[in-house]
Short mmCIF file of C-alpha atoms and ligand atoms in Angstrom, two decimals:
data_model
loop_
_atom_site.label_atom_id
_atom_site.label_comp_id
_atom_site.label_asym_id
_atom_site.label_seq_id
_atom_site.Cartn_x
_atom_site.Cartn_y
_atom_site.Cartn_z
CA MET A 1 30.28 41.24 -131.26
CA LYS A 2 27.75 43.75 -129.94
CA ILE A 3 26.76 43.61 -126.42
CA PHE A 4 23.86 45.36 -124.95
CA ILE A 5 24.77 47.64 -122.09
CA PRO A 6 22.18 49.44 -119.71
CA GLN A 7 22.04 53.29 -120.11
CA ASP A 8 23.33 53.73 -116.44
CA VAL A 9 26.29 51.55 -117.15
CA LEU A 10 27.03 53.36 -120.48
CA TRP A 11 26.91 56.68 -118.53
CA ILE A 12 29.63 55.59 -116.01
CA LEU A 13 31.75 54.36 -118.82
CA ARG A 14 31.38 57.79 -120.77
CA LYS A 15 32.24 59.89 -117.64
CA LEU A 16 35.35 57.98 -117.19
CA ASN A 17 36.28 58.33 -120.75
CA GLU A 18 35.42 61.93 -120.81
CA ASN A 19 37.84 62.35 -117.92
CA GLY A 20 40.64 60.65 -119.96
CA PHE A 21 40.49 57.23 -118.60
CA GLU A 22 39.86 53.82 -119.97
CA ALA A 23 36.93 51.93 -119.00
CA TYR A 24 35.41 48.67 -119.82
CA VAL A 25 32.58 46.38 -118.56
CA VAL A 26 34.34 42.97 -117.53
CA GLY A 27 33.92 39.51 -116.23
CA GLY A 28 30.59 38.00 -115.44
CA CYS A 29 28.51 40.50 -117.24
CA VAL A 30 30.32 40.19 -120.55
CA ARG A 31 30.14 36.44 -120.23
CA ASP A 32 26.31 36.45 -119.48
CA SER A 33 25.58 38.90 -122.08
CA ILE A 34 27.32 36.75 -124.84
CA LEU A 35 25.58 33.64 -123.37
CA GLY A 36 22.18 35.36 -123.80
CA ARG A 37 21.86 35.21 -119.87
CA LYS A 38 20.80 38.15 -117.89
CA PRO A 39 23.81 39.52 -116.07
CA SER A 40 23.44 39.72 -112.09
CA ASP A 41 25.48 42.68 -111.95
CA TRP A 42 27.87 44.99 -114.10
CA ASP A 43 31.43 45.35 -113.14
CA ILE A 44 33.49 48.16 -114.53
CA THR A 45 37.28 48.07 -114.97
CA THR A 46 39.38 51.17 -115.37
CA ASP A 47 42.93 52.78 -115.30
CA ALA A 48 41.47 55.41 -113.05
CA GLU A 49 42.66 55.09 -109.49
CA PRO A 50 40.21 54.92 -106.84
CA MET A 51 40.66 58.59 -105.70
CA GLN A 52 40.28 59.60 -109.34
CA VAL A 53 37.08 57.52 -109.57
CA LYS A 54 35.84 59.35 -106.39
CA GLY A 55 36.73 62.62 -107.80
CA ILE A 56 34.46 62.05 -110.85
CA PHE A 57 31.41 60.67 -109.28
CA ARG A 58 29.16 62.39 -106.77
CA ARG A 59 27.89 59.34 -105.12
CA THR A 60 30.41 56.52 -104.36
CA ILE A 61 31.09 54.00 -101.61
CA ASP A 62 34.45 52.99 -100.54
CA THR A 63 34.01 49.34 -100.95
CA GLY A 64 37.56 48.13 -101.13
CA LEU A 65 39.94 51.08 -101.68
CA GLN A 66 43.00 49.05 -101.00
CA HIS A 67 41.94 46.54 -103.49
CA GLY A 68 41.03 49.49 -106.06
CA THR A 69 37.15 48.99 -105.85
CA VAL A 70 34.80 52.03 -105.53
CA THR A 71 31.14 51.50 -105.67
CA VAL A 72 29.37 54.06 -108.08
CA MET A 73 25.68 54.88 -107.31
CA ASN A 74 23.57 55.48 -110.17
CA HIS A 75 19.74 55.62 -109.78
CA GLY A 76 19.93 53.88 -106.63
CA VAL A 77 22.07 50.89 -108.05
CA GLY A 78 25.59 50.31 -106.96
CA TYR A 79 28.33 49.62 -109.88
CA GLU A 80 31.74 48.29 -108.80
CA VAL A 81 34.45 50.34 -110.37
CA THR A 82 37.76 48.54 -110.09
CA THR A 83 41.19 49.88 -111.02
CA TYR A 84 43.28 47.50 -113.35
CA ARG A 85 45.35 45.62 -110.80
CA LEU A 86 47.96 42.93 -110.53
CA ASP A 87 47.68 40.62 -107.65
CA GLY A 88 50.89 40.08 -105.63
CA ASP A 89 51.99 36.87 -104.10
CA TYR A 90 49.47 34.54 -102.61
CA SER A 91 51.05 33.04 -99.49
CA ASP A 92 47.93 31.70 -97.97
CA HIS A 93 45.87 30.23 -100.88
CA ARG A 94 43.22 32.85 -100.41
CA ARG A 95 43.96 36.30 -101.11
CA PRO A 96 46.98 38.03 -102.54
CA GLU A 97 49.44 39.77 -99.90
CA SER A 98 49.38 42.96 -102.06
CA VAL A 99 47.67 44.38 -105.15
CA THR A 100 49.49 46.73 -107.50
CA PHE A 101 47.46 49.00 -109.69
CA SER A 102 48.16 49.01 -113.28
CA ARG A 103 47.67 51.14 -116.52
CA ASP A 104 47.38 48.07 -118.59
CA LEU A 105 44.04 46.13 -119.19
CA ALA A 106 45.99 43.05 -119.96
CA ASP A 107 47.38 42.87 -116.57
CA ASP A 108 43.80 43.14 -115.11
CA LEU A 109 42.46 40.24 -117.44
CA MET A 110 45.57 38.03 -116.44
CA ARG A 111 44.58 37.86 -112.83
CA ARG A 112 41.17 36.65 -113.62
CA ASP A 113 40.04 33.00 -112.90
CA PHE A 114 38.56 31.51 -115.92
CA THR A 115 39.00 32.43 -119.77
CA VAL A 116 35.22 33.12 -119.96
CA ASN A 117 35.37 35.46 -116.97
CA ALA A 118 38.42 37.28 -118.46
CA MET A 119 36.68 39.27 -121.13
CA ALA A 120 36.32 43.04 -121.32
CA TYR A 121 34.05 45.03 -123.53
CA HIS A 122 33.72 48.72 -124.69
CA PRO A 123 30.87 49.99 -126.88
CA GLU A 124 33.03 51.54 -129.39
CA LYS A 125 36.49 49.34 -128.94
CA GLY A 126 34.52 46.09 -128.75
CA LEU A 127 35.49 42.96 -127.13
CA VAL A 128 38.92 42.42 -125.61
CA ASP A 129 39.63 38.79 -125.39
CA LEU A 130 43.07 38.00 -124.90
CA TYR A 131 42.61 34.27 -123.72
CA ASP A 132 40.15 32.96 -126.08
CA GLY A 133 37.19 33.10 -123.83
CA LEU A 134 34.74 33.50 -126.67
CA ALA A 135 36.25 30.17 -128.31
CA ASP A 136 35.88 28.37 -124.77
CA MET A 137 32.46 29.71 -124.52
CA LYS A 138 31.53 28.07 -127.86
CA ALA A 139 33.10 24.80 -126.87
CA ARG A 140 31.41 25.31 -123.61
CA VAL A 141 34.47 24.61 -121.27
CA ILE A 142 35.85 26.15 -118.22
CA ARG A 143 39.49 26.76 -118.66
CA ALA A 144 41.85 28.52 -116.05
CA VAL A 145 43.49 31.60 -117.46
CA GLY A 146 47.32 30.83 -117.87
CA ASP A 147 48.80 27.98 -115.81
CA PRO A 148 46.09 26.17 -113.99
CA ASP A 149 48.30 24.91 -111.36
CA GLU A 150 49.52 28.16 -110.44
CA ARG A 151 45.90 29.57 -110.48
CA PHE A 152 44.58 27.13 -108.03
CA ASP A 153 47.67 27.26 -105.86
CA GLU A 154 47.09 31.02 -105.59
CA ASP A 155 43.40 30.89 -104.56
CA ALA A 156 41.72 27.52 -103.71
CA LEU A 157 38.25 29.07 -103.95
CA ARG A 158 38.56 28.91 -107.70
CA ILE A 159 38.47 25.05 -107.22
CA LEU A 160 34.72 25.51 -106.14
CA ARG A 161 34.03 28.30 -108.70
CA ALA A 162 35.11 26.17 -111.53
CA VAL A 163 32.46 23.52 -110.76
CA ARG A 164 30.05 26.10 -109.92
CA PHE A 165 30.16 27.83 -113.21
CA ALA A 166 30.14 24.28 -114.94
CA ALA A 167 26.68 23.80 -113.07
CA GLN A 168 25.37 27.13 -113.76
CA LEU A 169 26.34 27.42 -117.28
CA GLY A 170 26.08 23.58 -118.43
CA PHE A 171 29.90 23.62 -119.34
CA THR A 172 32.45 20.92 -118.67
CA ILE A 173 36.02 21.63 -117.17
CA GLU A 174 38.82 21.45 -119.49
CA PRO A 175 41.15 18.48 -118.74
CA ALA A 176 44.22 20.50 -117.54
CA THR A 177 42.24 22.45 -115.36
CA LYS A 178 40.56 19.62 -114.10
CA ALA A 179 43.89 17.88 -113.29
CA ALA A 180 45.14 21.03 -111.48
CA ILE A 181 42.06 21.05 -109.32
CA ARG A 182 42.82 17.52 -108.36
CA ASN A 183 46.29 18.46 -107.18
CA HIS A 184 45.11 21.28 -104.97
CA VAL A 185 41.95 19.95 -103.40
CA GLU A 186 43.89 19.95 -100.00
CA ASP A 187 44.17 23.75 -100.17
CA LEU A 188 40.34 24.03 -99.66
CA SER A 189 41.06 23.92 -95.97
CA HIS A 190 42.47 27.41 -96.33
CA VAL A 191 39.24 28.66 -97.69
CA SER A 192 36.64 30.23 -95.32
CA VAL A 193 33.40 28.49 -94.84
CA GLU A 194 31.28 31.49 -95.76
CA ARG A 195 32.90 31.31 -99.24
CA ILE A 196 32.40 27.48 -99.43
CA GLU A 197 28.78 27.93 -98.41
CA THR A 198 28.32 30.64 -101.39
CA GLU A 199 29.68 28.49 -103.97
CA LEU A 200 28.14 25.33 -102.90
CA THR A 201 24.61 26.97 -102.74
CA LYS A 202 25.02 28.38 -106.16
CA LEU A 203 26.14 24.96 -107.53
CA ILE A 204 23.12 23.03 -105.99
CA CYS A 205 20.60 25.75 -106.97
CA SER A 206 21.85 25.63 -110.58
CA PRO A 207 20.43 23.88 -113.62
CA HIS A 208 22.73 21.19 -113.08
CA PRO A 209 23.02 19.97 -109.59
CA GLU A 210 24.24 16.69 -111.06
CA GLU A 211 27.62 18.49 -110.77
CA MET A 212 27.64 17.35 -107.26
CA GLU A 213 29.18 14.08 -108.88
CA GLU A 214 31.93 16.10 -110.26
CA LEU A 215 32.70 17.54 -106.88
CA TYR A 216 32.95 13.83 -105.59
CA GLU A 217 35.04 12.77 -108.39
CA LEU A 218 37.54 15.40 -107.88
CA GLY A 219 37.74 14.84 -104.28
CA ILE A 220 36.08 18.03 -103.26
CA THR A 221 33.26 16.72 -101.16
CA ALA A 222 35.71 14.70 -99.21
CA LYS A 223 37.12 18.01 -98.01
CA ILE A 224 33.83 20.04 -97.64
CA LEU A 225 30.87 17.41 -97.30
CA PRO A 226 32.37 14.04 -96.50
CA GLU A 227 28.76 12.98 -95.60
CA PHE A 228 28.19 13.01 -99.43
CA ASP A 229 31.09 10.58 -100.06
CA ARG A 230 29.42 8.12 -97.63
CA MET A 231 26.28 8.49 -99.67
CA MET A 232 28.06 7.85 -102.97
CA GLU A 233 29.48 4.70 -101.23
CA THR A 234 26.33 3.27 -100.02
CA PRO A 235 24.63 0.86 -102.38
CA GLN A 236 20.87 0.12 -102.14
CA ASN A 237 19.99 -3.41 -102.86
CA THR A 238 16.43 -3.19 -103.02
CA PRO A 239 13.74 -3.38 -105.56
CA TYR A 240 12.72 0.09 -104.89
CA HIS A 241 15.95 1.78 -106.02
CA TYR A 242 18.13 1.44 -109.21
CA THR A 243 21.24 3.10 -107.97
CA ASP A 244 23.25 4.07 -104.67
CA VAL A 245 22.19 6.61 -101.99
CA GLY A 246 24.33 9.31 -103.72
CA HIS A 247 23.02 9.02 -107.21
CA HIS A 248 19.65 8.66 -105.93
CA THR A 249 20.18 11.97 -104.06
CA ILE A 250 21.36 13.76 -107.08
CA ALA A 251 18.09 12.67 -108.95
CA VAL A 252 15.95 13.91 -106.23
CA MET A 253 17.89 17.13 -106.30
CA GLN A 254 16.98 17.39 -110.02
CA HIS A 255 13.42 17.11 -109.52
CA VAL A 256 13.08 19.66 -106.84
CA SER A 257 12.68 23.55 -107.68
CA PRO A 258 15.89 25.31 -107.44
CA THR A 259 15.48 26.97 -104.14
CA LYS A 260 17.87 26.94 -101.31
CA ALA A 261 15.50 25.01 -98.92
CA MET A 262 14.22 22.56 -101.43
CA ARG A 263 17.81 21.67 -103.07
CA TYR A 264 19.43 21.27 -99.47
CA ALA A 265 16.53 19.25 -98.29
CA ALA A 266 17.02 16.85 -101.32
CA LEU A 267 20.73 16.83 -100.96
CA LEU A 268 20.39 15.64 -97.20
CA HIS A 269 17.01 13.87 -97.24
CA ASP A 270 18.89 10.40 -97.21
CA ILE A 271 22.03 11.47 -95.20
CA GLY A 272 21.04 9.02 -92.39
CA LYS A 273 21.12 6.08 -94.85
CA PRO A 274 24.62 4.97 -94.68
CA ALA A 275 24.50 4.67 -90.97
CA CYS A 276 21.33 2.86 -91.01
CA ARG A 277 21.91 0.26 -93.72
CA THR A 278 21.23 -3.50 -92.71
CA THR A 279 21.33 -6.37 -95.13
CA ASP A 280 18.88 -9.30 -94.57
CA GLU A 281 19.46 -12.91 -95.31
CA ALA A 282 18.08 -12.49 -98.85
CA GLY A 283 20.68 -9.89 -99.48
CA VAL A 284 18.08 -7.13 -99.52
CA ASP A 285 19.08 -3.74 -97.85
CA HIS A 286 17.06 -1.84 -95.34
CA PHE A 287 17.43 1.56 -93.95
CA LYS A 288 15.15 1.74 -90.97
CA LYS A 289 14.66 5.05 -88.99
CA HIS A 290 17.09 7.02 -91.46
CA PRO A 291 15.13 9.97 -91.48
CA ILE A 292 15.23 10.20 -87.50
CA VAL A 293 18.96 9.39 -87.60
CA GLY A 294 19.35 11.85 -90.49
CA GLU A 295 17.76 14.87 -89.21
CA PRO A 296 20.41 15.68 -86.53
CA MET A 297 23.35 14.77 -89.18
CA ALA A 298 21.65 17.34 -91.61
CA GLU A 299 21.57 20.03 -88.92
CA GLN A 300 25.21 19.45 -88.12
CA VAL A 301 26.22 19.90 -91.81
CA LEU A 302 24.02 22.98 -92.07
CA ARG A 303 25.47 24.54 -88.99
CA ARG A 304 29.14 23.70 -90.08
CA LEU A 305 28.30 25.38 -93.44
CA LYS A 306 26.68 28.40 -91.58
CA LEU A 307 23.41 28.30 -93.24
CA ASP A 308 20.61 30.55 -92.00
CA ASN A 309 18.46 29.49 -89.33
CA LYS A 310 15.23 29.57 -91.59
CA THR A 311 16.77 27.37 -94.21
CA ILE A 312 18.14 24.93 -91.58
CA ASP A 313 14.74 24.81 -89.87
CA SER A 314 12.89 23.92 -93.45
CA VAL A 315 15.46 21.27 -94.33
CA CYS A 316 15.56 19.79 -91.18
CA ARG A 317 11.81 19.32 -91.05
CA LEU A 318 11.85 17.83 -94.65
CA VAL A 319 14.69 15.47 -93.76
CA LEU A 320 12.78 14.17 -90.72
CA TRP A 321 9.28 13.92 -92.45
CA HIS A 322 10.12 12.95 -96.02
CA ASP A 323 9.03 9.39 -95.67
CA PHE A 324 5.72 10.17 -93.84
CA GLY A 325 2.86 8.21 -95.16
CA ILE A 326 4.98 6.04 -97.23
CA ASN A 327 3.15 2.96 -96.43
CA ASP A 328 -0.47 2.89 -97.80
CA ASP A 329 -2.05 1.93 -94.37
CA LEU A 330 -2.11 5.78 -93.17
CA THR A 331 -5.64 6.63 -91.77
CA ASP A 332 -7.13 9.96 -91.79
CA ALA A 333 -6.52 10.27 -88.07
CA GLY A 334 -2.93 9.20 -88.58
CA PHE A 335 -2.67 11.85 -91.22
CA ARG A 336 -4.08 14.57 -89.04
CA ARG A 337 -1.69 13.30 -86.16
CA GLY A 338 1.20 13.61 -88.61
CA MET A 339 0.32 17.15 -89.87
CA SER A 340 -0.16 18.24 -86.26
CA LYS A 341 3.48 17.50 -85.63
CA MET A 342 4.79 18.47 -89.01
CA GLY A 343 2.74 21.83 -89.45
CA ILE A 344 0.21 21.40 -92.33
CA GLU A 345 1.46 24.62 -93.80
CA HIS A 346 4.76 22.59 -94.83
CA PHE A 347 2.53 20.19 -96.86
CA PRO A 348 3.57 21.54 -100.15
CA GLU A 349 7.27 21.26 -99.60
CA TYR A 350 6.86 17.77 -98.24
CA LEU A 351 4.83 16.92 -101.21
CA GLU A 352 7.49 18.20 -103.44
CA ILE A 353 10.21 16.13 -101.85
CA ARG A 354 8.12 13.00 -102.01
CA ARG A 355 7.19 13.44 -105.63
CA ALA A 356 11.00 13.93 -106.38
CA ASP A 357 11.87 11.14 -104.10
CA THR A 358 9.70 8.82 -105.96
CA ALA A 359 10.75 10.31 -109.42
CA GLY A 360 14.46 9.28 -108.33
CA GLN A 361 13.47 5.54 -107.70
CA SER A 362 13.09 2.48 -109.82
CA ASP A 363 9.93 1.67 -111.53
CA TYR A 364 9.05 -1.09 -109.02
CA ARG A 365 5.54 -0.33 -107.90
CA LYS A 366 5.65 3.03 -109.26
CA GLU A 367 1.86 3.06 -109.72
CA GLU A 368 1.18 2.08 -106.13
CA LYS A 369 3.70 4.87 -105.00
CA GLN A 370 1.77 7.23 -107.20
CA GLU A 371 -1.64 5.99 -105.72
CA THR A 372 -0.32 6.67 -102.19
CA ILE A 373 0.61 10.16 -102.99
CA ASN A 374 -2.58 10.99 -104.50
CA ARG A 375 -4.22 9.36 -101.34
CA LEU A 376 -2.12 11.77 -99.25
CA ILE A 377 -3.17 14.70 -101.30
CA ARG A 378 -6.97 13.75 -100.85
CA MET A 379 -6.29 13.50 -97.02
CA TYR A 380 -4.75 17.00 -97.03
CA GLU A 381 -7.64 18.51 -99.10
CA LYS A 382 -10.14 16.88 -96.71
CA THR A 383 -8.46 18.07 -93.57
CA VAL A 384 -8.24 21.65 -94.94
CA GLU A 385 -11.75 21.73 -96.12
CA ALA A 386 -13.13 20.34 -92.73
CA GLU A 387 -10.86 22.97 -90.93
CA ALA A 388 -9.81 19.88 -88.73
CA ALA A 389 -8.05 21.14 -85.42
CA LEU A 390 -4.45 20.49 -85.61
CA THR A 391 -2.81 22.34 -82.87
CA VAL A 392 -3.85 23.45 -79.28
CA ARG A 393 -4.85 26.73 -80.54
CA ASP A 394 -7.51 25.31 -82.81
CA LEU A 395 -9.46 23.58 -79.96
CA ALA A 396 -12.96 24.66 -78.89
CA ILE A 397 -11.87 25.53 -75.64
CA GLY A 398 -8.74 27.02 -74.23
CA GLY A 399 -6.88 27.80 -70.87
CA LYS A 400 -9.57 30.21 -69.72
CA GLU A 401 -12.35 27.73 -69.92
CA LEU A 402 -10.29 24.96 -68.33
CA LYS A 403 -9.48 27.40 -65.31
CA GLU A 404 -13.13 28.03 -65.05
CA ALA A 405 -13.86 24.29 -65.00
CA GLY A 406 -11.29 24.07 -62.16
CA VAL A 407 -8.16 23.14 -63.74
CA PRO A 408 -4.96 24.65 -62.01
CA ALA A 409 -2.58 26.60 -64.03
CA GLY A 410 0.71 24.70 -64.61
CA PRO A 411 1.91 21.65 -66.11
CA ARG A 412 -1.41 20.05 -65.64
CA MET A 413 -3.11 22.45 -67.78
CA GLY A 414 -0.46 21.72 -70.61
CA GLU A 415 -1.34 18.05 -70.16
CA ILE A 416 -4.96 18.29 -70.50
CA LEU A 417 -4.62 20.47 -73.58
CA GLY A 418 -2.38 18.04 -75.18
CA HIS A 419 -4.75 15.34 -74.26
CA LEU A 420 -7.71 17.26 -75.70
CA LEU A 421 -5.65 17.72 -79.06
CA ASP A 422 -5.14 13.86 -79.34
CA TYR A 423 -8.85 13.39 -78.49
CA VAL A 424 -9.75 15.68 -81.40
CA LEU A 425 -7.23 14.67 -83.75
CA GLU A 426 -8.85 11.17 -83.38
CA ASP A 427 -12.15 12.53 -84.61
CA PRO A 428 -12.56 16.31 -85.49
CA ALA A 429 -16.39 16.13 -84.85
CA ARG A 430 -15.15 15.82 -81.11
CA ASN A 431 -14.03 19.66 -81.35
CA THR A 432 -17.13 21.19 -79.38
CA ARG A 433 -17.20 23.11 -76.16
CA GLU A 434 -19.60 20.42 -74.35
CA GLU A 435 -17.55 17.46 -75.69
CA LEU A 436 -14.23 18.91 -74.64
CA LEU A 437 -15.45 19.91 -71.11
CA SER A 438 -16.96 16.34 -70.50
CA GLU A 439 -13.62 14.74 -71.84
CA THR A 440 -11.73 17.33 -69.36
CA GLU A 441 -13.79 16.10 -66.47
CA ARG A 442 -13.45 12.31 -67.37
CA PHE A 443 -9.78 12.85 -67.88
CA LEU A 444 -9.34 14.71 -64.30
CA ARG A 445 -11.16 11.96 -62.56
CA ILE A 446 -8.89 9.32 -64.11
CA ILE A 447 -5.67 11.06 -63.29
CA LEU A 448 -6.89 12.36 -59.97
CA ALA A 449 -8.17 8.90 -58.85
P1 ATP B 1 28.14 35.93 -110.84
O1 ATP B 1 27.35 35.92 -111.77
O2 ATP B 1 28.37 34.70 -109.75
O3 ATP B 1 28.39 37.17 -110.14
P2 ATP B 1 30.92 36.60 -111.78
O4 ATP B 1 31.86 36.03 -112.99
O5 ATP B 1 30.44 37.79 -111.94
O6 ATP B 1 29.75 35.61 -111.68
P3 ATP B 1 31.97 37.46 -109.37
O7 ATP B 1 32.31 36.71 -108.04
O8 ATP B 1 30.86 38.42 -109.29
O9 ATP B 1 31.67 36.36 -110.43
O10 ATP B 1 33.47 37.98 -109.80
C1 ATP B 1 33.59 39.04 -110.84
C2 ATP B 1 34.68 38.57 -111.66
O11 ATP B 1 35.87 38.75 -110.99
C3 ATP B 1 34.77 37.27 -112.31
O12 ATP B 1 34.06 37.22 -113.54
C4 ATP B 1 36.21 37.00 -112.56
O13 ATP B 1 36.67 37.70 -113.64
C5 ATP B 1 36.87 37.81 -111.36
N1 ATP B 1 36.91 37.02 -110.18
C6 ATP B 1 36.20 36.72 -109.24
N2 ATP B 1 36.57 35.91 -108.11
C7 ATP B 1 37.78 35.39 -108.58
C8 ATP B 1 38.69 34.80 -108.13
N3 ATP B 1 38.52 34.03 -107.01
N4 ATP B 1 39.94 34.56 -108.79
C9 ATP B 1 40.05 35.19 -109.90
N5 ATP B 1 39.23 36.02 -110.44
C10 ATP B 1 38.05 36.33 -109.94
MG1 MG B 2 29.29 39.06 -110.57
#
């Protein structure tokens, strides 16, 4: 087994060795290298203690000295160098009460979460694989190191990490590990929401967002995203769908690009459906107004998970607008009015959700749905081409001209600008100075009468 290690990392290993210490690359970078994936970072484990590491390297950052971690800077990149350590008791299901430094690499590998994450490598000594991580990698399984029950009892975050790695690597969770997860889902309440968000985001942005179903099956979403359980339990007895809201949601996630905003938008686009479901006399389900009901629900979920405002903003917009123009009776003016509210700059993301939404539905009237989408694209192109006014800023006259025409500043000004925008959205050819001034006069006459 030969792993390619970057020059700058080799240099750190060599310096530690020259000073009489052991040093290995360890964890995710070893796993990813063997799998042919590009490691996100290179972690180093050593028997040198933090003060000794600091003595060897000129540029270091005290990342977590009490946990044994010193960041060594090399060519502007930071590498975490951590002393072999044994974790003490975990009384809070989150972090060890104490850590003890060790001189033995085996101790350090034993505290790691999964066998595929518990391998170390040295360019001359080769792979150190005390828990058969390589075999599990070949079998494509995530297996806890040692006794799975103990491992999840120590740190409940590992529950989410297990499913996240399964999603990122396309692996399955080994049965005993899975059983232990089930036993410990309650402990997720001890994990901070920031760490939950990190793992959930990695999972949904992975090549296998369908692992959401595993989260549900294992009882994890019941703890961290109960709204998803409602979706999994909401049938859609309509010819447009072939499955329940939850499975449809997963299909839509698989069809959008793996960015945070798109994947969360797909995850939450139908969050309003369970609350909106009605069944008619013929037994057909309807979900009227579910985007309007869903938008504040999506916001609540994302705020609870502490996502950033930019993501929350994009996701909420997509949840609210995902069904825009779904019927084929949309007029050009109706399209412009919609874009005026949604913001035409968001049309590409909206289109992506619409396409994915269609891809996750039954084949019933598929061609019509496709044709509706094509019509929307033509309307979009026409609107952009014509540089049609969609906001007050695009109007041929502004506050200054209106003031000159005798409109007092204040709420009346806003009212008139709003009216002029509606007037222009109806027909873009009306967006001339003369036309708008005469419409202003007419409007003033009516409201002042
Ligand atoms: P990523 O690609 O997400 O960085 P990674 O495997 O490197 O994956 P990190 O969170 O960077 O994951 O952790 C580095 C290593 O530390 C892991 O490979 C694992 O050996 C160990 N580790 C991290 N978190 C835990 C934990 N909660 N319990 C036990 N070991 C852990
Ligand atoms: Mg890492």
